[in-house]
Amino acid sequence: MEWFKKSIEAIASELSVDLDEGLDEEELKLRRNKYGFNEIKEKEKDALIKKIINQLKDFLIIILIGASLISAFAGEIIDAIVIIAIVIINGVLGVVQESKAEKALEALKEMSSPHARVLRNGILTIAEAKELVPGDIISIEAGDIVPADIRLIETFNLKIEEASLTGESIPSEKNAKVVYDKDVPIGDRQNIAFMSTIVTYGRGKGIVTDTGIKTEIGKIAEAIRGIDSEKTPLQNKLDELGKWLGIICLLICAAVFGIGVYRGQGILEMFMIAVSLAVAAIPEGLPAVVTIVLALGMKKMAEKNAIVRRLLAVETLGCVNVICSDKTGTLTQNEMTAVKVYANDRDYSITGEGYNPKGEFRIMDDIISVADNDELELLLSSGLLCNDAILTKNEQNHSIIGDPTEGALVVATVKADMVQAEYNKKYPRISEIPFDSERKMMTTFHKNFLEDKVISFTKGAPDIIIDRCSKIFKNGKIEDFTEEENNIIHNINSVYAKQALRVLAFAYKEYNSLPEKIESEEIEKDMVFIGIIGMIDPARKEVKEAIMTCKKAGIKPIMITGDYKDTAVAIALDLDLMEDEKEVLTGAEIDNTSDLDLQKVVENISVYARVSPEHKVRIVNALRKNGHITAMTGDGVNDAMALKKSDIGVAMGITGTDVAKGTADIVLMDDNFATIVSAIKEGRIIYSNIRKFVYFLLSCNVGEILIVFLSILFQLPVPLLPIQLLWLNLVTDSFPALALGVEKGDPDIMELPPRNTKEPILNNTMIVGITIQSIAITISVLLAYIWALRVYNGDLIISRTVAFTTIILAELIRAHSSRSERFSVLKLGIFSNLTLIWATVLSFILLIIVIYIPVFQVIFKTCPLSYRDWIVIIGLCLIPLIAGEINKWILRVRSKGNNI
């Protein structure tokens, strides 16, 4: 359809929609059945068989498959079949977990999908973008991603960046009044807004003409949103570790094979020993466990209102040592309440909290009638008309659609018995100059039917508004704005700001008709000053504790706000975010500071006030150059660059624009600072848990290598067969490793300094721990094996069963010690990780099955054990646990010594 060639009336008629009412529910259902959901289908997912093949393509698994095939040719058919079967089962389990991870990510994607403001049944509501159908009437404004192809019906200085569609980075100006009579290129269609393009300025309204694959972006199948699936540096490091282990393993196998053959042992026998060593050296379950733990961590964060859009963020979170946070809505409740008004030399207070419209205007204890006060009524009228927010009510409470600050103004007018709909009808808006962060003002033009004139209302930052006024409305008339009055109002503004109030000033101008040039330079000067309104956004109750947690964790919280310095300092002091009022820097001061000097200054600053998005970028760059890992919050379209520049970009899920959400690594569904801290804690726990099961799995693998190698060195029969080692690695160890992946974290995890990004996962502490554990495992298993050989006169089946049982029990018991690198198992609580308890029980039951059920005895070459065997095994399997606990005790003693 060539919608750009049709008038607004023709399109409304063709799509059967009332421009003032929108669609009703019945028509909505009919159209959804006809057109489907407004979404672009993604590429088909891999088939099940392809997913299994991808699982089996791992370098370590290929070595095992190759070894099992050679075993089959050598006549060891049962061993080869079982090894292949276990490898395939491991692959299938990997596929199952991969599917679960995909579903979890799809759920996260659903939660962070864009929304739209849509007119239905005459009411402006918020709906998911995918719910839109042709004929819907939607509103768009700066920061939105256009949710469908729309024919514009109203535009107010609307500019849209269409780079995702046309490649043109300069925003296109839009004009709803234009109707074309010939074909024009997509990039020149001023009356159309296209799906997935970005509103950079102004606002508009339009009719949805096409959805989903029928849109221009849908036709070229370009989806600009989605959760990245790239591997994180941690996963790459572990893949690299796996490859090196594989290479070292092959070299050791070749050396052992050569030594054995040189000593005169049989080639087939030595080959099977080499296979045993290969199986022992390879941590087969490691890649799957890492992926599962990361996916579970993302799901857990989502449950705590932090949607992680990139796996990389999970890993980086544990390294964050600076959080740059917006004030409004993140550190505060984002439920602005107008509490102070100054007009006509009088200071008024307003009672009531939040968006509840019950309240009164007072001077001292006297209740004031706004209807009898010209100055107060004009001030509130300007706040009501120069406003895009709407107060709504559901069964439980009142809420605001739009900006919270504008919402506070609407609520204040309701307290004065002023009805928004009546004022909008009486003084209809005919044009506007939208707010932007550079001007810090907004102006709207209205018809004044009573006097047949046009009036413009301007609201904005007091220091800017006051300096642009030459007159003042006072005592019911317009007077000259004297320098004395100017100073008084500046002082009142300062007093309000020191009380942590967000202050807006209001002014107006009258015209005989709408000016031809609607430009800020011409309109927003020589205005008539009306008054100021002070609003407060109370600090969130939980933030103070979160800031304290940050400081204990070695994380510096920083407030970055567009508010005044006095307001920012008042909130920061209240939250204990800063200790000295000197720890503040303003945007003007940043402008006068070079990048090199700013790099030095940022180390001593806790609050940045009156800053622009460009300042945010400079602050982030300075912090990063100093080696800090920085999390930066943002909600506006102009914050996108700062979010990209930071190590962790955090967008607001409630107030954030679609552009900010699309750029961020994490989206906060509750816009709460405490949620950032909670996410950092979860990130630390996830990384810590990955270290725990890497430590657990690798110490077992190294122990297995030592057991096999030393038995060959001392010319003993190999204690553990390849199939037994594979069972140990893929089955016995995997369940406890997964359980370690959901460990709650050490009690003091948020009292430790952030992790250094350059620190390898196998640091000195872990290498020492792995060495001690592997030696302890080797000692316990070889002692049990040698004891059995002597007691049972060299009977290999029972001796190997004793060795097999000893190493499995040692693994299951020491898994509980692996829950922390520093705290003892008693300190953590033996039953505090029930998942690990059940994993241990399951693995033990599987061990009993392998030992006592005849069919498995044949496959795994085991036999039943006597009570005496169990007594010896239980005694020896405690050695690794004791060694691990002693090592942790030494670490704690050294740590205390260093602190002293």
JSON list of C-alpha atoms in Angstrom, two decimals, residues 537-663:
[
{"chain": "A", "resi": 537, "resn": "ASP", "atom": "CA", "xyz": [11.35, 12.68, 44.94]},
{"chain": "A", "resi": 538, "resn": "PRO", "atom": "CA", "xyz": [12.06, 10.88, 48.22]},
{"chain": "A", "resi": 539, "resn": "ALA", "atom": "CA", "xyz": [15.05, 8.55, 48.43]},
{"chain": "A", "resi": 540, "resn": "ARG", "atom": "CA", "xyz": [14.21, 4.85, 48.17]},
{"chain": "A", "resi": 541, "resn": "LYS", "atom": "CA", "xyz": [14.28, 3.28, 51.62]},
{"chain": "A", "resi": 542, "resn": "GLU", "atom": "CA", "xyz": [16.44, 0.34, 50.51]},
{"chain": "A", "resi": 543, "resn": "VAL", "atom": "CA", "xyz": [19.08, 2.46, 48.74]},
{"chain": "A", "resi": 544, "resn": "LYS", "atom": "CA", "xyz": [20.88, 3.62, 51.88]},
{"chain": "A", "resi": 545, "resn": "GLU", "atom": "CA", "xyz": [21.63, 0.03, 52.85]},
{"chain": "A", "resi": 546, "resn": "ALA", "atom": "CA", "xyz": [22.65, -0.77, 49.25]},
{"chain": "A", "resi": 547, "resn": "ILE", "atom": "CA", "xyz": [25.15, 2.13, 49.28]},
{"chain": "A", "resi": 548, "resn": "MET", "atom": "CA", "xyz": [26.59, 0.85, 52.54]},
{"chain": "A", "resi": 549, "resn": "THR", "atom": "CA", "xyz": [26.93, -2.60, 50.96]},
{"chain": "A", "resi": 550, "resn": "CYS", "atom": "CA", "xyz": [28.74, -1.02, 47.98]},
{"chain": "A", "resi": 551, "resn": "LYS", "atom": "CA", "xyz": [31.29, 0.66, 50.19]},
{"chain": "A", "resi": 552, "resn": "LYS", "atom": "CA", "xyz": [31.97, -2.58, 52.09]},
{"chain": "A", "resi": 553, "resn": "ALA", "atom": "CA", "xyz": [32.41, -4.35, 48.75]},
{"chain": "A", "resi": 554, "resn": "GLY", "atom": "CA", "xyz": [35.02, -1.87, 47.52]},
{"chain": "A", "resi": 555, "resn": "ILE", "atom": "CA", "xyz": [32.58, -0.31, 45.05]},
{"chain": "A", "resi": 556, "resn": "LYS", "atom": "CA", "xyz": [32.35, 3.46, 44.80]},
{"chain": "A", "resi": 557, "resn": "PRO", "atom": "CA", "xyz": [28.77, 4.71, 44.25]},
{"chain": "A", "resi": 558, "resn": "ILE", "atom": "CA", "xyz": [28.55, 7.95, 42.26]},
{"chain": "A", "resi": 559, "resn": "MET", "atom": "CA", "xyz": [25.47, 10.08, 41.67]},
{"chain": "A", "resi": 560, "resn": "ILE", "atom": "CA", "xyz": [25.14, 11.70, 38.23]},
{"chain": "A", "resi": 561, "resn": "THR", "atom": "CA", "xyz": [22.15, 14.00, 37.85]},
{"chain": "A", "resi": 562, "resn": "GLY", "atom": "CA", "xyz": [20.82, 16.88, 35.81]},
{"chain": "A", "resi": 563, "resn": "ASP", "atom": "CA", "xyz": [19.49, 18.43, 39.01]},
{"chain": "A", "resi": 564, "resn": "TYR", "atom": "CA", "xyz": [20.95, 21.37, 40.85]},
{"chain": "A", "resi": 565, "resn": "LYS", "atom": "CA", "xyz": [24.07, 21.00, 42.92]},
{"chain": "A", "resi": 566, "resn": "ASP", "atom": "CA", "xyz": [22.24, 21.78, 46.21]},
{"chain": "A", "resi": 567, "resn": "THR", "atom": "CA", "xyz": [19.52, 19.22, 45.48]},
{"chain": "A", "resi": 568, "resn": "ALA", "atom": "CA", "xyz": [22.03, 16.54, 44.54]},
{"chain": "A", "resi": 569, "resn": "VAL", "atom": "CA", "xyz": [24.18, 17.17, 47.62]},
{"chain": "A", "resi": 570, "resn": "ALA", "atom": "CA", "xyz": [21.14, 17.08, 49.94]},
{"chain": "A", "resi": 571, "resn": "ILE", "atom": "CA", "xyz": [20.04, 13.66, 48.61]},
{"chain": "A", "resi": 572, "resn": "ALA", "atom": "CA", "xyz": [23.63, 12.34, 48.61]},
{"chain": "A", "resi": 573, "resn": "LEU", "atom": "CA", "xyz": [24.19, 13.36, 52.23]},
{"chain": "A", "resi": 574, "resn": "ASP", "atom": "CA", "xyz": [20.85, 11.83, 53.24]},
{"chain": "A", "resi": 575, "resn": "LEU", "atom": "CA", "xyz": [21.88, 8.53, 51.62]},
{"chain": "A", "resi": 576, "resn": "ASP", "atom": "CA", "xyz": [25.45, 8.63, 53.06]},
{"chain": "A", "resi": 577, "resn": "LEU", "atom": "CA", "xyz": [26.68, 8.53, 49.47]},
{"chain": "A", "resi": 578, "resn": "MET", "atom": "CA", "xyz": [29.10, 11.36, 50.17]},
{"chain": "A", "resi": 579, "resn": "GLU", "atom": "CA", "xyz": [30.87, 12.45, 53.34]},
{"chain": "A", "resi": 580, "resn": "ASP", "atom": "CA", "xyz": [32.16, 15.88, 52.34]},
{"chain": "A", "resi": 581, "resn": "GLU", "atom": "CA", "xyz": [30.27, 18.53, 50.37]},
{"chain": "A", "resi": 582, "resn": "LYS", "atom": "CA", "xyz": [33.48, 19.15, 48.42]},
{"chain": "A", "resi": 583, "resn": "GLU", "atom": "CA", "xyz": [32.99, 15.81, 46.63]},
{"chain": "A", "resi": 584, "resn": "VAL", "atom": "CA", "xyz": [30.79, 17.43, 43.99]},
{"chain": "A", "resi": 585, "resn": "LEU", "atom": "CA", "xyz": [31.39, 18.67, 40.44]},
{"chain": "A", "resi": 586, "resn": "THR", "atom": "CA", "xyz": [28.97, 20.50, 38.15]},
{"chain": "A", "resi": 587, "resn": "GLY", "atom": "CA", "xyz": [28.54, 20.26, 34.41]},
{"chain": "A", "resi": 588, "resn": "ALA", "atom": "CA", "xyz": [29.86, 23.81, 33.99]},
{"chain": "A", "resi": 589, "resn": "GLU", "atom": "CA", "xyz": [33.01, 22.86, 35.90]},
{"chain": "A", "resi": 590, "resn": "ILE", "atom": "CA", "xyz": [33.43, 19.75, 33.73]},
{"chain": "A", "resi": 591, "resn": "ASP", "atom": "CA", "xyz": [33.25, 21.98, 30.63]},
{"chain": "A", "resi": 592, "resn": "ASN", "atom": "CA", "xyz": [36.17, 23.99, 32.00]},
{"chain": "A", "resi": 593, "resn": "THR", "atom": "CA", "xyz": [38.23, 20.89, 32.85]},
{"chain": "A", "resi": 594, "resn": "SER", "atom": "CA", "xyz": [40.51, 19.16, 30.36]},
{"chain": "A", "resi": 595, "resn": "ASP", "atom": "CA", "xyz": [40.28, 15.40, 29.86]},
{"chain": "A", "resi": 596, "resn": "LEU", "atom": "CA", "xyz": [43.65, 14.93, 31.56]},
{"chain": "A", "resi": 597, "resn": "ASP", "atom": "CA", "xyz": [42.64, 17.00, 34.60]},
{"chain": "A", "resi": 598, "resn": "LEU", "atom": "CA", "xyz": [39.23, 15.32, 34.74]},
{"chain": "A", "resi": 599, "resn": "GLN", "atom": "CA", "xyz": [41.01, 11.97, 34.92]},
{"chain": "A", "resi": 600, "resn": "LYS", "atom": "CA", "xyz": [42.66, 13.16, 38.15]},
{"chain": "A", "resi": 601, "resn": "VAL", "atom": "CA", "xyz": [39.57, 14.87, 39.59]},
{"chain": "A", "resi": 602, "resn": "VAL", "atom": "CA", "xyz": [37.13, 11.95, 39.20]},
{"chain": "A", "resi": 603, "resn": "GLU", "atom": "CA", "xyz": [38.91, 9.96, 41.91]},
{"chain": "A", "resi": 604, "resn": "ASN", "atom": "CA", "xyz": [37.63, 12.38, 44.57]},
{"chain": "A", "resi": 605, "resn": "ILE", "atom": "CA", "xyz": [34.12, 13.10, 43.28]},
{"chain": "A", "resi": 606, "resn": "SER", "atom": "CA", "xyz": [30.96, 11.36, 44.49]},
{"chain": "A", "resi": 607, "resn": "VAL", "atom": "CA", "xyz": [28.29, 13.65, 42.99]},
{"chain": "A", "resi": 608, "resn": "TYR", "atom": "CA", "xyz": [27.99, 15.24, 39.54]},
{"chain": "A", "resi": 609, "resn": "ALA", "atom": "CA", "xyz": [25.23, 17.84, 39.20]},
{"chain": "A", "resi": 610, "resn": "ARG", "atom": "CA", "xyz": [23.71, 19.70, 36.25]},
{"chain": "A", "resi": 611, "resn": "VAL", "atom": "CA", "xyz": [25.36, 17.33, 33.79]},
{"chain": "A", "resi": 612, "resn": "SER", "atom": "CA", "xyz": [24.39, 16.53, 30.22]},
{"chain": "A", "resi": 613, "resn": "PRO", "atom": "CA", "xyz": [24.67, 13.14, 28.45]},
{"chain": "A", "resi": 614, "resn": "GLU", "atom": "CA", "xyz": [27.93, 14.38, 26.89]},
{"chain": "A", "resi": 615, "resn": "HIS", "atom": "CA", "xyz": [29.35, 14.91, 30.37]},
{"chain": "A", "resi": 616, "resn": "LYS", "atom": "CA", "xyz": [28.43, 11.33, 31.25]},
{"chain": "A", "resi": 617, "resn": "VAL", "atom": "CA", "xyz": [30.60, 10.08, 28.40]},
{"chain": "A", "resi": 618, "resn": "ARG", "atom": "CA", "xyz": [33.57, 12.13, 29.59]},
{"chain": "A", "resi": 619, "resn": "ILE", "atom": "CA", "xyz": [33.13, 10.91, 33.18]},
{"chain": "A", "resi": 620, "resn": "VAL", "atom": "CA", "xyz": [33.01, 7.26, 32.06]},
{"chain": "A", "resi": 621, "resn": "ASN", "atom": "CA", "xyz": [36.08, 7.70, 29.84]},
{"chain": "A", "resi": 622, "resn": "ALA", "atom": "CA", "xyz": [38.03, 9.30, 32.70]},
{"chain": "A", "resi": 623, "resn": "LEU", "atom": "CA", "xyz": [37.11, 6.51, 35.13]},
{"chain": "A", "resi": 624, "resn": "ARG", "atom": "CA", "xyz": [37.98, 3.77, 32.63]},
{"chain": "A", "resi": 625, "resn": "LYS", "atom": "CA", "xyz": [41.34, 5.38, 31.82]},
{"chain": "A", "resi": 626, "resn": "ASN", "atom": "CA", "xyz": [42.08, 5.19, 35.55]},
{"chain": "A", "resi": 627, "resn": "GLY", "atom": "CA", "xyz": [41.49, 1.43, 35.38]},
{"chain": "A", "resi": 628, "resn": "HIS", "atom": "CA", "xyz": [38.02, 1.39, 36.93]},
{"chain": "A", "resi": 629, "resn": "ILE", "atom": "CA", "xyz": [35.37, -1.10, 35.81]},
{"chain": "A", "resi": 630, "resn": "THR", "atom": "CA", "xyz": [32.31, 1.11, 35.55]},
{"chain": "A", "resi": 631, "resn": "ALA", "atom": "CA", "xyz": [28.57, 0.47, 35.54]},
{"chain": "A", "resi": 632, "resn": "MET", "atom": "CA", "xyz": [26.62, 3.43, 34.14]},
{"chain": "A", "resi": 633, "resn": "THR", "atom": "CA", "xyz": [22.87, 3.91, 34.32]},
{"chain": "A", "resi": 634, "resn": "GLY", "atom": "CA", "xyz": [20.84, 5.78, 31.73]},
{"chain": "A", "resi": 635, "resn": "ASP", "atom": "CA", "xyz": [17.30, 6.20, 30.48]},
{"chain": "A", "resi": 636, "resn": "GLY", "atom": "CA", "xyz": [17.28, 8.75, 27.66]},
{"chain": "A", "resi": 637, "resn": "VAL", "atom": "CA", "xyz": [18.07, 8.48, 23.98]},
{"chain": "A", "resi": 638, "resn": "ASN", "atom": "CA", "xyz": [21.11, 10.71, 24.58]},
{"chain": "A", "resi": 639, "resn": "ASP", "atom": "CA", "xyz": [22.44, 8.32, 27.24]},
{"chain": "A", "resi": 640, "resn": "ALA", "atom": "CA", "xyz": [23.09, 5.60, 24.66]},
{"chain": "A", "resi": 641, "resn": "MET", "atom": "CA", "xyz": [26.70, 6.67, 24.07]},
{"chain": "A", "resi": 642, "resn": "ALA", "atom": "CA", "xyz": [27.55, 6.66, 27.79]},
{"chain": "A", "resi": 643, "resn": "LEU", "atom": "CA", "xyz": [25.92, 3.23, 28.16]},
{"chain": "A", "resi": 644, "resn": "LYS", "atom": "CA", "xyz": [28.04, 1.92, 25.28]},
{"chain": "A", "resi": 645, "resn": "LYS", "atom": "CA", "xyz": [31.26, 3.44, 26.61]},
{"chain": "A", "resi": 646, "resn": "SER", "atom": "CA", "xyz": [30.84, 1.96, 30.09]},
{"chain": "A", "resi": 647, "resn": "ASP", "atom": "CA", "xyz": [31.84, -1.60, 30.98]},
{"chain": "A", "resi": 648, "resn": "ILE", "atom": "CA", "xyz": [28.26, -2.35, 32.05]},
{"chain": "A", "resi": 649, "resn": "GLY", "atom": "CA", "xyz": [25.47, -0.24, 30.57]},
{"chain": "A", "resi": 650, "resn": "VAL", "atom": "CA", "xyz": [22.35, -0.29, 32.79]},
{"chain": "A", "resi": 651, "resn": "ALA", "atom": "CA", "xyz": [19.06, 0.95, 31.34]},
{"chain": "A", "resi": 652, "resn": "MET", "atom": "CA", "xyz": [15.88, 1.75, 33.23]},
{"chain": "A", "resi": 653, "resn": "GLY", "atom": "CA", "xyz": [13.03, -0.62, 32.41]},
{"chain": "A", "resi": 654, "resn": "ILE", "atom": "CA", "xyz": [10.21, 1.72, 33.51]},
{"chain": "A", "resi": 655, "resn": "THR", "atom": "CA", "xyz": [11.38, 5.19, 32.49]},
{"chain": "A", "resi": 656, "resn": "GLY", "atom": "CA", "xyz": [14.03, 4.14, 29.99]},
{"chain": "A", "resi": 657, "resn": "THR", "atom": "CA", "xyz": [13.63, 4.73, 26.28]},
{"chain": "A", "resi": 658, "resn": "ASP", "atom": "CA", "xyz": [13.77, 1.82, 23.85]},
{"chain": "A", "resi": 659, "resn": "VAL", "atom": "CA", "xyz": [17.06, 3.19, 22.55]},
{"chain": "A", "resi": 660, "resn": "ALA", "atom": "CA", "xyz": [18.65, 3.05, 26.01]},
{"chain": "A", "resi": 661, "resn": "LYS", "atom": "CA", "xyz": [17.33, -0.48, 26.59]},
{"chain": "A", "resi": 662, "resn": "GLY", "atom": "CA", "xyz": [18.61, -1.62, 23.21]},
{"chain": "A", "resi": 663, "resn": "THR", "atom": "CA", "xyz": [22.11, -0.30, 23.99]}
]
